[in-house]
Amino acid sequence: MSELHQKIDAGVKQAIARAIERHRQLGESIAISENGKVTIVPADRIPELFTENYRTEPL
């Protein structure tokens, strides 16, 4: 993977992590694909995504 592709990939992953964390903090559910089916995950079941690779900032 080229350096540009790696930067794009990292940026997309960080944006997704921030969006998920924002939903968790605001108490909003998210929809995920699980075994080919859409599953709704309530905010209280979303794990905290504050990791070294996907650092998010509090609201």
mmCIF file of C-alpha atoms in Angstrom:
data_model
loop_
_atom_site.group_PDB
_atom_site.id
_atom_site.type_symbol
_atom_site.label_atom_id
_atom_site.label_comp_id
_atom_site.label_asym_id
_atom_site.label_seq_id
_atom_site.Cartn_x
_atom_site.Cartn_y
_atom_site.Cartn_z
ATOM 1 C CA MET A 1 0.000 0.000 0.000
ATOM 2 C CA SER A 2 1.407 3.410 -0.932
ATOM 3 C CA GLU A 3 2.067 6.087 1.656
ATOM 4 C CA LEU A 4 -0.901 8.103 0.380
ATOM 5 C CA HIS A 5 -3.203 5.093 0.677
ATOM 6 C CA GLN A 6 -1.944 4.469 4.214
ATOM 7 C CA LYS A 7 -2.686 8.077 5.196
ATOM 8 C CA ILE A 8 -6.158 7.896 3.668
ATOM 9 C CA ASP A 9 -6.849 4.575 5.400
ATOM 10 C CA ALA A 10 -5.698 5.949 8.766
ATOM 11 C CA GLY A 11 -7.819 9.087 8.319
ATOM 12 C CA VAL A 12 -10.936 7.092 7.454
ATOM 13 C CA LYS A 13 -10.446 4.788 10.457
ATOM 14 C CA GLN A 14 -9.972 7.774 12.755
ATOM 15 C CA ALA A 15 -13.101 9.476 11.389
ATOM 16 C CA ILE A 16 -15.146 6.311 11.931
ATOM 17 C CA ALA A 17 -13.832 5.945 15.483
ATOM 18 C CA ARG A 18 -14.698 9.575 16.240
ATOM 19 C CA ALA A 19 -18.210 9.175 14.833
ATOM 20 C CA ILE A 20 -18.805 6.023 16.888
ATOM 21 C CA GLU A 21 -17.441 7.662 20.035
ATOM 22 C CA ARG A 22 -19.641 10.719 19.452
ATOM 23 C CA HIS A 23 -22.711 8.479 19.168
ATOM 24 C CA ARG A 24 -21.708 6.721 22.414
ATOM 25 C CA GLN A 25 -21.229 10.013 24.270
ATOM 26 C CA LEU A 26 -24.521 11.457 22.995
ATOM 27 C CA GLY A 27 -26.474 8.302 23.816
ATOM 28 C CA GLU A 28 -27.278 7.556 20.179
ATOM 29 C CA SER A 29 -27.383 4.010 18.803
ATOM 30 C CA ILE A 30 -25.409 2.857 15.760
ATOM 31 C CA ALA A 31 -26.230 0.348 13.035
ATOM 32 C CA ILE A 32 -23.672 -2.312 12.130
ATOM 33 C CA SER A 33 -23.551 -5.263 9.759
ATOM 34 C CA GLU A 34 -23.298 -8.570 11.623
ATOM 35 C CA ASN A 35 -23.444 -11.906 9.809
ATOM 36 C CA GLY A 36 -25.028 -10.221 6.799
ATOM 37 C CA LYS A 37 -27.786 -8.583 8.853
ATOM 38 C CA VAL A 38 -28.179 -5.044 10.132
ATOM 39 C CA THR A 39 -27.942 -4.879 13.916
ATOM 40 C CA ILE A 40 -28.754 -1.816 16.021
ATOM 41 C CA VAL A 41 -26.316 -1.298 18.895
ATOM 42 C CA PRO A 42 -27.646 0.903 21.720
ATOM 43 C CA ALA A 43 -25.257 3.578 22.978
ATOM 44 C CA ASP A 44 -24.774 1.835 26.321
ATOM 45 C CA ARG A 45 -23.441 -1.245 24.471
ATOM 46 C CA ILE A 46 -20.902 0.702 22.362
ATOM 47 C CA PRO A 47 -17.400 0.165 23.773
ATOM 48 C CA GLU A 48 -15.299 3.244 24.464
ATOM 49 C CA LEU A 49 -12.961 3.811 21.508
ATOM 50 C CA PHE A 50 -10.272 5.901 23.162
ATOM 51 C CA THR A 51 -7.154 4.085 22.002
ATOM 52 C CA GLU A 52 -3.679 5.089 20.926
ATOM 53 C CA ASN A 53 -4.473 4.495 17.234
ATOM 54 C CA TYR A 54 -7.920 6.077 17.224
ATOM 55 C CA ARG A 55 -7.632 8.934 19.659
ATOM 56 C CA THR A 56 -10.899 10.788 20.004
ATOM 57 C CA GLU A 57 -11.600 14.020 21.769
ATOM 58 C CA PRO A 58 -14.433 14.476 24.259
ATOM 59 C CA LEU A 59 -17.400 16.555 23.155
#
